[in-house]
Tab-separated table of C-alpha atoms in Angstrom:
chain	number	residue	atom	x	y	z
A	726	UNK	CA	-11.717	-24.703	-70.693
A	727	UNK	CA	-11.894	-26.326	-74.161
A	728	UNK	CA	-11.577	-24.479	-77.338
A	729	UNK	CA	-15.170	-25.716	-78.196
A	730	UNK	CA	-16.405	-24.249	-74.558
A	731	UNK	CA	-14.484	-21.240	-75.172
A	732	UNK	CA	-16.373	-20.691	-78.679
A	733	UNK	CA	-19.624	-21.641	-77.212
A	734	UNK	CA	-18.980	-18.836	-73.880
A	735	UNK	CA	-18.111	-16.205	-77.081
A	736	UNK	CA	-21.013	-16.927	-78.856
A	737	UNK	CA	-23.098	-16.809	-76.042
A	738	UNK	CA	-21.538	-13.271	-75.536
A	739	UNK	CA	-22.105	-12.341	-79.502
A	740	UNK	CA	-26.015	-13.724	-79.193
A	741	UNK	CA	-26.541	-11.134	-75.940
A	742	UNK	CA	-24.676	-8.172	-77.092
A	743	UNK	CA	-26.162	-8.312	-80.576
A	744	UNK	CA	-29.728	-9.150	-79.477
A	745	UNK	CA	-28.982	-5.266	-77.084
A	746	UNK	CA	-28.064	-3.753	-79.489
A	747	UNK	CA	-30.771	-4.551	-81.823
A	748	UNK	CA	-33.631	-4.023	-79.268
A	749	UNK	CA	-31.572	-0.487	-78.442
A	750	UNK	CA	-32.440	0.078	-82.003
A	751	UNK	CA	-36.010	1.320	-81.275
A	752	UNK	CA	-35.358	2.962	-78.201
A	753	UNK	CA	-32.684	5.407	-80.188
A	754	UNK	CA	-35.420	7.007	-81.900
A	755	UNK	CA	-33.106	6.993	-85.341
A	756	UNK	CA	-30.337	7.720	-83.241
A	757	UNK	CA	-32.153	10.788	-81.440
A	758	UNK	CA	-31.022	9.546	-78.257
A	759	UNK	CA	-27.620	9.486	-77.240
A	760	UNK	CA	-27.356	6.273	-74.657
A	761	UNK	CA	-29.546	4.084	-76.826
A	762	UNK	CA	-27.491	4.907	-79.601
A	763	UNK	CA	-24.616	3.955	-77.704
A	764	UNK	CA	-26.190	0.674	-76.910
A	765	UNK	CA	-26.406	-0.048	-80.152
A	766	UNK	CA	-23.046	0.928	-81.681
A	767	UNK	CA	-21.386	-0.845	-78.864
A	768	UNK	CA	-23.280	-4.018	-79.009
A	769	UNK	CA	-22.518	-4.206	-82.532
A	770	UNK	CA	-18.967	-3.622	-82.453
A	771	UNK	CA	-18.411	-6.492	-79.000
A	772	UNK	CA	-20.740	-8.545	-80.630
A	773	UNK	CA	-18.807	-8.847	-83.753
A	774	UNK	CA	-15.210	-9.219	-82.413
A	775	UNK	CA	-16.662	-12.011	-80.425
A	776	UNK	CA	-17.732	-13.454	-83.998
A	777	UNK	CA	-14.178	-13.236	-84.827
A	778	UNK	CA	-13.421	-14.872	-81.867
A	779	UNK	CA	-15.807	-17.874	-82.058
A	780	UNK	CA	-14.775	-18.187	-85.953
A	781	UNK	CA	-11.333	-19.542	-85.505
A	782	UNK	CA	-12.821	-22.475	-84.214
A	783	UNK	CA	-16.363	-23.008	-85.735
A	784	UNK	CA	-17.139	-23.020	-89.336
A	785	UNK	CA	-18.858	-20.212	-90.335
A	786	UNK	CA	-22.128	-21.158	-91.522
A	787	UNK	CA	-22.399	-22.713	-88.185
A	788	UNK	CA	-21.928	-20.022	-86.210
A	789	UNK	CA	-24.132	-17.439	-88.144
A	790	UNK	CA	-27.043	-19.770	-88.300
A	791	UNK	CA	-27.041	-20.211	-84.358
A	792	UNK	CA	-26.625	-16.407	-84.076
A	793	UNK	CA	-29.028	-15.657	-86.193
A	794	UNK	CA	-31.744	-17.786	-85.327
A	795	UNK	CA	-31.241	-17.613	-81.432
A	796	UNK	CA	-30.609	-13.888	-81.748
A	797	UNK	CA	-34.543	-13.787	-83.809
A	798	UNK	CA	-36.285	-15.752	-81.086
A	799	UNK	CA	-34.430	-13.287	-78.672
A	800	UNK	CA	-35.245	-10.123	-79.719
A	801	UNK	CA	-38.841	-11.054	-80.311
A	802	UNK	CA	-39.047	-11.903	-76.754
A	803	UNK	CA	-37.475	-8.619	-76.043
A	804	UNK	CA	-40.150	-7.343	-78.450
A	805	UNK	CA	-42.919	-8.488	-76.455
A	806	UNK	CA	-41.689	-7.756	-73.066
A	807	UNK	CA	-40.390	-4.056	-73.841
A	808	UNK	CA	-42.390	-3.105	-76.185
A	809	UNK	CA	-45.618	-5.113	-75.833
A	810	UNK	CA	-45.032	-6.556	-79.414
A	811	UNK	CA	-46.455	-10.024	-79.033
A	812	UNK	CA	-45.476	-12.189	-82.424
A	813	UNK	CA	-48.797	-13.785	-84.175
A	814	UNK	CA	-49.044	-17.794	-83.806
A	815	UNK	CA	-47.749	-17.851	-87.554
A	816	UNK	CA	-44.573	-16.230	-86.381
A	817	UNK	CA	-44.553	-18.203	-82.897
A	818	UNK	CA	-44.644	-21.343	-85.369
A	819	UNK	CA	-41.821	-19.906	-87.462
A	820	UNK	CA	-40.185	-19.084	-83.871
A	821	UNK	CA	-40.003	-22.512	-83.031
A	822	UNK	CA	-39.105	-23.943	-86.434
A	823	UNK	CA	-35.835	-21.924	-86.321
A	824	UNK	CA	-35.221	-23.217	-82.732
A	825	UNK	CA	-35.162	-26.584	-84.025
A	826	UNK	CA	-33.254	-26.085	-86.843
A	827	UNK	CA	-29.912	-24.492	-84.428
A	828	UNK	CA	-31.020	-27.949	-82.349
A	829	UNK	CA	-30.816	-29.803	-85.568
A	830	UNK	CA	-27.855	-28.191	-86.728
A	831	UNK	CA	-25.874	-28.317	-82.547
A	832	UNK	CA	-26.817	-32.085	-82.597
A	833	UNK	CA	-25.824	-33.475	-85.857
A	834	UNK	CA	-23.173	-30.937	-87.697
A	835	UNK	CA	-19.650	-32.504	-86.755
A	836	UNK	CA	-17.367	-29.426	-86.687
């Protein structure tokens, strides 16, 4: 596996673990509830060593815009499934912009 693969696989890893632990966020109640709150202090903590990880290869502005967008779009679709949050079109339309900016960013930024 390539080092590019590899930082792809741990950002992959970063997106999912952050995007649990901020949908856990809810569900803790303000930390009320103990295995929410778990959720979400340990889906911080892997999702940031796998940052680490993915940042000795990829610049950083990179990576944090394709973990931050990707992780928005994610967690609003948790939104709407768990929690019956459904985003407005305005937001849907935002949604999508920020998907095509990470596609903009994937298929033209030479890192």
């Amino acid at each position: 596996m390539t080092q590019q693969t590899l930082a792809y696989l741990y950002l992959a890893i970063a997106i999912v673990t952050e995007v649990s632990a901020t949908s856990a966020l809810k569900a803790s109640a303000e930390f009320t509830r103990v295995i929410p709150s778990l959720i979400v202090v340990v889906g911080y903590a892997v999702s940031f060593y796998f940052m680490t990880l993915v940042l000795k290869t990829m610049p950083v502005g990179i990576t944090y815009a394709i973990w931050a967008g990707l992780g928005i779009v994610l967690v609003a679709i948790v939104g709407a499934v768990t929690y019956k949050e459904i985003p407005g079109i305005p937001a849907m339309i935002g949604m999508a912009l920020i998907i095509a900016g990470v596609v903009i960013i994937h298929v033209f930024e030479k890192h």
